C-alpha cells in the first residue's frame, strides 16, 4: 500500500473547520479505495500560537515540515494580528522557503452552482500564479515614519529564472488540457521593465510549444474577457499580484470563494507542495459551522493528484460534484446546509 505523510496546518478561523472536514473526507476515501494511506501529523501553528510564543513557525519547524510528502493548509490571518505579520510569519515562509513557485488555481462552475454570469457554463479556467517573486518579493522599505516626508517603496522583483520557469510550467499545463490554449497576462504597456521582460521570455519559451495557441492580454482587459467572454480563456499565466486578483474574480464568477482550491507547487519535488482553499480565515463566520468545505475538498483532490493518486482524486471530485448537483449548499452558495451536512453528504457519495 502506498503511504504518504501529510502535514496538516489548519491555522486560523475557518481554516480549522474546513481542514477537519477535509481530513474526514480523505479518511473515508482512503478506507474505500484501499490503495493509499495518509499518515497525518497536525501542526498547531496559528495566530493564537504566535500571540503565545512570538512566532508562527518554531525553530527547526521548516526543517521538520520538509520531510513530509505534502502540506494541507487551512488559512492564516486573525483580527488581532496585522495581516502582513501573519502572512509573512506563516504562509510565505513556506511558499518561498520551499520554492513553491507554481500556484495553480482552477475555476469551474460545478453542477448545481449558479454563476453570476449569464454564460457562466463557459468558465473552465486554470490560473497559474507566479508564487515566488514579483510583487510579493518583500523588497522595499520605509523611512521618516509618521513625518510628512515619510516615504515607502515596494519593489517588484522579476528574475529570468523565475519568469522562465513559470511560463514553462504554464505551457506544460496548457498542453495537458483539451483546448491547448494559454493566455499571457501582464501590464507591459505601463510597466515597461519587468512586465516587458515577462512578455519577451514568454515568447522565447513559446517556441518550444508550437502546439499551444497563445494570446497576450493586459490585466485590466482580461477582466472584461473573464466577465464578457469566458470562453475566450483556458489556461492563464500571470504574476503573483495580478493572478491573486484574477483568481478571486474567477472564484466569484464560479459561484463563490467558498469553492475555490489552490495548489502551491514545487514542480521539481525537491520540497513538499502545499494545498489550501483560497478563501482565507473568514472570522465573520468562524465557529458558526457554516464554512463551505468544498474548496478544501477540491484542494484535497488536487493534493491526491499531485501524490499520484489519480483515480482517487477523480473519485473525490465526482463525489463533490454529486453533492453540489443536489444543491446541498452552505449559505455562501445560497443554501442552508452546514459544513457538517456537506461533509457527510460527500462521505456518503464516496
Ligand atoms: C490568496 C490570498 C493571500 C494572497 C492573502 C491571504 C495574503 O489572498 O492566497 O490569494 O494574497 O496571497
Ligand atoms: Mg487572494
Short mmCIF file of C-alpha atoms and ligand atoms in Angstrom, two decimals:
data_model
loop_
_atom_site.label_atom_id
_atom_site.label_comp_id
_atom_site.label_asym_id
_atom_site.label_seq_id
_atom_site.Cartn_x
_atom_site.Cartn_y
_atom_site.Cartn_z
CA UNK A 1 0.00 0.00 0.00
CA UNK A 2 1.27 3.49 -0.84
CA UNK A 3 1.68 5.65 2.21
CA UNK A 4 2.03 9.42 2.36
CA UNK A 5 2.96 11.69 5.23
CA UNK A 6 0.74 14.76 5.34
CA UNK A 7 1.43 17.82 7.48
CA UNK A 8 -1.89 19.43 8.41
CA UNK A 9 -1.70 23.12 9.31
CA UNK A 10 -5.29 24.27 9.95
CA UNK A 11 -4.11 27.74 11.07
CA UNK A 12 -6.77 30.35 11.85
CA UNK A 13 -10.52 30.91 11.71
CA UNK A 14 -12.49 28.60 9.45
CA UNK A 15 -9.20 27.01 8.41
CA UNK A 16 -9.61 24.77 11.45
CA UNK A 17 -13.15 23.79 10.46
CA UNK A 18 -12.50 23.07 6.81
CA UNK A 19 -9.27 21.13 7.37
CA UNK A 20 -11.09 18.89 9.86
CA UNK A 21 -13.78 18.33 7.22
CA UNK A 22 -11.18 17.68 4.54
CA UNK A 23 -9.34 15.12 6.65
CA UNK A 24 -12.61 13.34 7.36
CA UNK A 25 -13.39 13.03 3.67
CA UNK A 26 -9.83 11.88 2.89
CA UNK A 27 -10.15 9.25 5.58
CA UNK A 28 -13.33 7.85 4.06
CA UNK A 29 -11.76 7.93 0.61
CA UNK A 30 -8.65 6.09 1.78
CA UNK A 31 -10.62 3.37 3.54
CA UNK A 32 -12.80 2.97 0.46
CA UNK A 33 -10.03 2.89 -2.16
CA UNK A 34 -7.53 0.90 -0.11
CA UNK A 35 -4.66 1.82 -2.46
CA UNK A 36 -3.13 4.50 -0.30
CA UNK A 37 -2.77 5.53 3.29
CA UNK A 38 -2.32 9.02 4.75
CA UNK A 39 -0.31 9.49 7.88
CA UNK A 40 -1.40 12.90 9.13
CA UNK A 41 0.52 15.00 11.63
CA UNK A 42 -1.04 18.20 12.97
CA UNK A 43 0.91 21.41 13.39
CA UNK A 44 -0.65 23.98 15.73
CA UNK A 45 0.95 26.99 14.01
CA UNK A 46 -1.64 29.78 14.02
CA UNK A 47 -2.11 33.38 15.10
CA UNK A 48 -3.12 32.23 18.58
CA UNK A 49 0.13 30.25 18.73
CA UNK A 50 2.01 33.34 17.54
CA UNK A 51 0.49 35.55 20.26
CA UNK A 52 1.57 32.99 22.86
CA UNK A 53 5.05 32.17 21.52
CA UNK A 54 6.08 35.19 19.46
CA UNK A 55 6.47 33.19 16.26
CA UNK A 56 4.33 31.19 13.87
CA UNK A 57 6.96 28.65 12.89
CA UNK A 58 9.22 27.50 15.72
CA UNK A 59 12.93 26.95 15.24
CA UNK A 60 13.53 23.86 13.15
CA UNK A 61 9.89 23.89 12.03
CA UNK A 62 10.57 24.27 8.34
CA UNK A 63 13.23 21.53 8.53
CA UNK A 64 10.65 19.22 10.02
CA UNK A 65 8.00 20.20 7.50
CA UNK A 66 10.42 19.42 4.70
CA UNK A 67 10.24 15.71 5.47
CA UNK A 68 6.54 15.46 4.59
CA UNK A 69 5.05 14.45 1.25
CA UNK A 70 2.54 17.31 1.22
CA UNK A 71 1.15 20.11 3.36
CA UNK A 72 -2.61 20.50 3.85
CA UNK A 73 -3.11 24.12 4.87
CA UNK A 74 -6.25 25.90 6.15
CA UNK A 75 -5.85 29.65 6.40
CA UNK A 76 -3.85 32.29 8.21
CA UNK A 77 -4.99 35.72 9.35
CA UNK A 78 -6.65 36.94 12.54
CA UNK A 79 -8.24 40.19 13.69
CA UNK A 80 -5.67 40.68 16.45
CA UNK A 81 -2.53 40.27 14.33
CA UNK A 82 -1.72 42.62 11.42
CA UNK A 83 -2.29 40.75 8.16
CA UNK A 84 1.21 41.36 6.86
CA UNK A 85 2.64 39.84 10.03
CA UNK A 86 0.57 36.66 9.79
CA UNK A 87 1.18 36.27 6.08
CA UNK A 88 4.94 36.76 6.35
CA UNK A 89 5.00 34.69 9.53
CA UNK A 90 3.45 31.50 8.21
CA UNK A 91 2.32 31.18 4.64
CA UNK A 92 5.03 32.99 2.74
CA UNK A 93 7.98 31.36 4.58
CA UNK A 94 6.57 28.00 3.45
CA UNK A 95 5.75 29.06 -0.14
CA UNK A 96 9.03 30.86 -0.63
CA UNK A 97 11.20 28.63 1.57
CA UNK A 98 10.04 25.52 -0.25
CA UNK A 99 10.24 27.15 -3.66
CA UNK A 100 6.57 26.50 -4.37
CA UNK A 101 6.76 28.78 -7.35
CA UNK A 102 3.76 27.48 -9.27
CA UNK A 103 0.42 28.37 -7.75
CA UNK A 104 -2.37 26.61 -9.62
CA UNK A 105 -5.95 27.86 -9.33
CA UNK A 106 -8.66 26.08 -11.29
CA UNK A 107 -12.07 27.69 -11.71
CA UNK A 108 -15.16 25.93 -12.92
CA UNK A 109 -18.88 26.21 -12.25
CA UNK A 110 -19.67 22.93 -10.52
CA UNK A 111 -23.03 21.25 -11.16
CA UNK A 112 -25.87 22.77 -9.13
CA UNK A 113 -23.98 26.01 -8.55
CA UNK A 114 -25.16 29.21 -10.17
CA UNK A 115 -22.66 31.61 -11.66
CA UNK A 116 -23.50 35.31 -11.50
CA UNK A 117 -22.69 35.31 -15.23
CA UNK A 118 -25.33 34.62 -17.83
CA UNK A 119 -22.88 32.40 -19.71
CA UNK A 120 -21.05 31.04 -16.67
CA UNK A 121 -21.06 27.49 -18.00
CA UNK A 122 -18.15 28.54 -20.22
CA UNK A 123 -15.89 29.06 -17.24
CA UNK A 124 -13.26 26.35 -17.28
CA UNK A 125 -10.02 28.04 -16.45
CA UNK A 126 -6.77 27.33 -14.72
CA UNK A 127 -4.96 30.40 -13.49
CA UNK A 128 -1.27 29.89 -12.90
CA UNK A 129 0.10 32.36 -10.44
CA UNK A 130 3.83 33.05 -10.14
CA UNK A 131 4.29 32.33 -6.46
CA UNK A 132 7.86 33.11 -5.52
CA UNK A 133 8.72 36.66 -6.52
CA UNK A 134 7.20 39.63 -8.35
CA UNK A 135 5.10 41.96 -6.22
CA UNK A 136 5.38 39.59 -3.22
CA UNK A 137 9.17 39.73 -3.05
CA UNK A 138 9.08 41.68 0.16
CA UNK A 139 11.56 44.16 -1.22
CA UNK A 140 11.24 47.76 -0.15
CA UNK A 141 11.36 49.94 2.90
CA UNK A 142 10.03 52.88 4.82
CA UNK A 143 11.77 55.95 6.13
CA UNK A 144 10.79 59.05 8.13
CA UNK A 145 7.84 57.22 9.67
CA UNK A 146 4.95 59.44 10.62
CA UNK A 147 6.59 62.59 9.30
CA UNK A 148 5.23 64.50 6.33
CA UNK A 149 8.36 63.36 4.48
CA UNK A 150 7.54 59.71 5.03
CA UNK A 151 8.45 57.53 2.09
CA UNK A 152 7.81 53.90 1.25
CA UNK A 153 8.91 51.71 -1.62
CA UNK A 154 7.51 48.37 -2.67
CA UNK A 155 9.68 46.89 -5.35
CA UNK A 156 8.59 44.07 -7.61
CA UNK A 157 11.40 41.71 -8.47
CA UNK A 158 11.34 39.61 -11.61
CA UNK A 159 14.16 37.25 -12.45
CA UNK A 160 14.79 35.46 -15.73
CA UNK A 161 14.89 32.16 -13.85
CA UNK A 162 11.62 32.90 -12.05
CA UNK A 163 9.80 34.08 -15.15
CA UNK A 164 11.05 31.34 -17.48
CA UNK A 165 10.12 28.55 -15.11
CA UNK A 166 6.56 29.76 -14.52
CA UNK A 167 5.99 30.18 -18.25
CA UNK A 168 7.36 26.71 -18.90
CA UNK A 169 5.12 25.31 -16.20
CA UNK A 170 2.12 27.09 -17.74
CA UNK A 171 2.83 25.77 -21.23
CA UNK A 172 3.21 22.24 -19.86
CA UNK A 173 -0.09 22.53 -18.02
CA UNK A 174 -1.87 24.03 -21.02
CA UNK A 175 -0.65 21.01 -23.00
CA UNK A 176 -2.49 18.64 -20.63
CA UNK A 177 -5.79 20.40 -21.28
CA UNK A 178 -8.05 19.81 -24.27
CA UNK A 179 -8.01 23.36 -25.62
CA UNK A 180 -4.22 23.76 -25.65
CA UNK A 181 -4.61 27.46 -25.18
CA UNK A 182 -2.58 29.79 -22.96
CA UNK A 183 -3.22 33.44 -22.15
CA UNK A 184 -0.33 35.64 -21.06
CA UNK A 185 -1.43 38.39 -18.70
CA UNK A 186 0.81 41.36 -17.90
CA UNK A 187 0.70 45.13 -17.81
CA UNK A 188 3.57 45.72 -20.17
CA UNK A 189 2.17 48.93 -21.59
CA UNK A 190 2.50 50.84 -18.32
CA UNK A 191 5.17 48.81 -16.57
CA UNK A 192 7.93 48.86 -19.07
CA UNK A 193 10.70 46.86 -17.39
CA UNK A 194 9.68 43.74 -15.53
CA UNK A 195 6.45 43.26 -17.48
CA UNK A 196 8.15 43.68 -20.83
CA UNK A 197 10.65 41.05 -19.76
CA UNK A 198 7.72 38.77 -18.85
CA UNK A 199 6.33 39.14 -22.35
CA UNK A 200 9.70 38.55 -24.01
CA UNK A 201 10.51 35.42 -22.05
CA UNK A 202 7.00 34.08 -22.68
CA UNK A 203 7.57 34.17 -26.43
CA UNK A 204 11.02 32.62 -26.05
CA UNK A 205 9.52 29.70 -24.13
CA UNK A 206 6.58 29.52 -26.57
CA UNK A 207 8.97 28.39 -29.32
CA UNK A 208 9.18 25.02 -27.57
CA UNK A 209 5.39 24.65 -27.59
CA UNK A 210 4.19 25.13 -31.16
CA UNK A 211 1.09 23.04 -30.38
CA UNK A 212 -0.16 25.62 -27.85
CA UNK A 213 -2.18 28.56 -29.09
CA UNK A 214 -1.39 31.77 -27.20
CA UNK A 215 -2.89 35.19 -26.68
CA UNK A 216 -1.50 38.18 -24.81
CA UNK A 217 -3.97 40.30 -22.85
CA UNK A 218 -3.35 43.18 -20.47
CA UNK A 219 -4.52 42.57 -16.92
CA UNK A 220 -7.26 45.18 -17.00
CA UNK A 221 -8.58 43.92 -20.31
CA UNK A 222 -8.57 40.30 -19.19
CA UNK A 223 -11.16 41.11 -16.51
CA UNK A 224 -13.55 42.11 -19.28
CA UNK A 225 -12.86 38.83 -21.08
CA UNK A 226 -13.50 36.90 -17.87
CA UNK A 227 -16.86 38.57 -17.41
CA UNK A 228 -17.95 39.06 -21.01
CA UNK A 229 -16.27 36.26 -22.98
CA UNK A 230 -15.43 33.49 -20.54
CA UNK A 231 -14.96 31.03 -23.42
CA UNK A 232 -12.00 33.09 -24.67
CA UNK A 233 -9.85 31.83 -21.82
CA UNK A 234 -8.50 28.44 -20.81
CA UNK A 235 -5.09 28.42 -19.13
CA UNK A 236 -3.84 31.78 -17.88
CA UNK A 237 -0.39 32.73 -16.60
CA UNK A 238 0.13 35.92 -14.59
CA UNK A 239 2.30 37.50 -11.93
CA UNK A 240 1.87 36.96 -8.23
CA UNK A 241 -0.35 40.01 -7.60
CA UNK A 242 -2.23 40.02 -10.89
CA UNK A 243 -3.15 36.36 -10.52
CA UNK A 244 -4.11 36.91 -6.89
CA UNK A 245 -6.72 39.41 -8.00
CA UNK A 246 -7.85 37.48 -11.07
CA UNK A 247 -8.31 34.29 -9.08
CA UNK A 248 -10.70 35.97 -6.65
CA UNK A 249 -12.70 37.23 -9.61
CA UNK A 250 -12.61 33.73 -11.10
CA UNK A 251 -13.86 32.25 -7.83
CA UNK A 252 -16.69 34.76 -7.55
CA UNK A 253 -17.72 34.15 -11.16
CA UNK A 254 -17.74 30.41 -10.44
CA UNK A 255 -20.32 30.97 -7.72
CA UNK A 256 -18.36 31.53 -4.51
CA UNK A 257 -14.96 31.99 -2.98
CA UNK A 258 -16.02 29.05 -0.85
CA UNK A 259 -15.36 26.53 -3.60
CA UNK A 260 -12.01 27.71 -4.94
CA UNK A 261 -8.98 25.48 -4.37
CA UNK A 262 -5.30 26.05 -4.84
CA UNK A 263 -2.02 24.17 -5.04
CA UNK A 264 1.33 25.76 -4.22
CA UNK A 265 3.63 23.50 -6.16
CA UNK A 266 7.33 22.85 -6.19
CA UNK A 267 7.20 21.07 -9.54
CA UNK A 268 10.71 19.62 -9.15
CA UNK A 269 9.54 17.92 -5.93
CA UNK A 270 12.65 18.96 -4.05
CA UNK A 271 10.29 20.22 -1.35
CA UNK A 272 6.76 19.29 -0.34
CA UNK A 273 3.98 21.20 -2.06
CA UNK A 274 1.19 22.91 -0.15
CA UNK A 275 -2.55 22.65 -0.78
CA UNK A 276 -5.09 25.14 0.57
CA UNK A 277 -8.52 26.61 -0.07
CA UNK A 278 -8.10 30.20 -1.25
CA UNK A 279 -10.86 31.72 0.88
CA UNK A 280 -8.82 32.61 3.97
CA UNK A 281 -9.75 32.57 7.66
CA UNK A 282 -13.16 34.36 7.41
CA UNK A 283 -13.55 35.38 11.03
CA UNK A 284 -17.04 36.71 10.35
CA UNK A 285 -18.33 33.14 10.08
CA UNK A 286 -15.80 31.33 12.26
CA UNK A 287 -17.32 28.97 14.80
CA UNK A 288 -20.76 29.05 13.17
CA UNK A 289 -20.29 25.72 11.45
CA UNK A 290 -21.30 27.11 8.06
CA UNK A 291 -17.95 27.38 6.28
CA UNK A 292 -18.09 25.86 2.83
CA UNK A 293 -15.80 22.81 2.85
CA UNK A 294 -15.98 22.35 -0.95
CA UNK A 295 -12.84 24.42 -1.59
CA UNK A 296 -10.94 22.22 0.82
CA UNK A 297 -12.32 19.02 -0.72
CA UNK A 298 -11.35 20.19 -4.19
CA UNK A 299 -7.94 21.12 -2.74
CA UNK A 300 -7.65 17.62 -1.28
CA UNK A 301 -8.34 16.20 -4.72
CA UNK A 302 -5.51 18.32 -6.14
CA UNK A 303 -3.24 17.03 -3.38
CA UNK A 304 -4.04 13.41 -4.24
CA UNK A 305 -3.39 14.09 -7.88
CA UNK A 306 -0.01 15.57 -7.03
CA UNK A 307 0.75 12.48 -4.94
CA UNK A 308 -0.01 10.31 -7.96
CA UNK A 309 -3.37 9.00 -6.70
CA UNK A 310 -5.19 10.00 -9.87
CA UNK A 311 -8.14 7.65 -9.57
CA UNK A 312 -8.90 8.61 -6.00
CA UNK A 313 -8.52 12.28 -6.87
CA UNK A 314 -11.05 11.91 -9.67
CA UNK A 315 -13.40 9.92 -7.46
CA UNK A 316 -13.33 12.64 -4.81
CA UNK A 317 -14.09 15.27 -7.45
CA UNK A 318 -17.04 13.21 -8.67
CA UNK A 319 -18.37 12.90 -5.12
CA UNK A 320 -18.08 16.67 -4.62
CA UNK A 321 -19.97 17.29 -7.85
CA UNK A 322 -22.67 14.76 -6.94
CA UNK A 323 -23.28 16.74 -3.76
CA UNK A 324 -23.24 20.20 -5.35
CA UNK A 325 -25.59 18.88 -8.05
CA UNK A 326 -28.10 18.06 -5.31
CA UNK A 327 -27.81 21.66 -4.15
CA UNK A 328 -26.63 20.69 -0.70
CA UNK A 329 -25.15 24.17 -0.31
CA UNK A 330 -23.75 26.26 2.52
CA UNK A 331 -25.03 29.87 2.85
CA UNK A 332 -22.29 31.36 0.61
CA UNK A 333 -23.96 29.44 -2.23
CA UNK A 334 -27.44 30.45 -1.15
CA UNK A 335 -28.19 27.25 0.78
CA UNK A 336 -28.78 26.38 4.39
CA UNK A 337 -26.52 23.37 4.81
CA UNK A 338 -23.81 23.34 7.45
CA UNK A 339 -20.19 22.32 6.99
CA UNK A 340 -21.09 19.03 8.61
CA UNK A 341 -24.05 18.30 6.34
CA UNK A 342 -21.97 18.93 3.21
CA UNK A 343 -19.13 16.83 4.61
CA UNK A 344 -21.43 13.92 5.46
CA UNK A 345 -23.02 14.13 2.03
CA UNK A 346 -19.62 13.89 0.32
CA UNK A 347 -18.64 10.97 2.58
CA UNK A 348 -21.90 9.22 1.63
CA UNK A 349 -21.34 9.90 -2.05
CA UNK A 350 -17.88 8.32 -1.76
C1 LIG B 1 -4.52 34.24 -1.65
C2 LIG B 1 -4.71 35.21 -0.54
C3 LIG B 1 -3.38 35.64 0.04
C4 LIG B 1 -2.53 36.24 -1.03
C5 LIG B 1 -3.58 36.61 1.20
C6 LIG B 1 -4.26 35.92 2.37
C7 LIG B 1 -2.33 37.27 1.61
O1 LIG B 1 -5.43 36.30 -0.97
O2 LIG B 1 -3.97 33.16 -1.40
O3 LIG B 1 -4.94 34.53 -2.76
O4 LIG B 1 -2.72 37.34 -1.48
O5 LIG B 1 -1.60 35.57 -1.46
MG1 LIG B 2 -6.09 36.14 -2.94
#
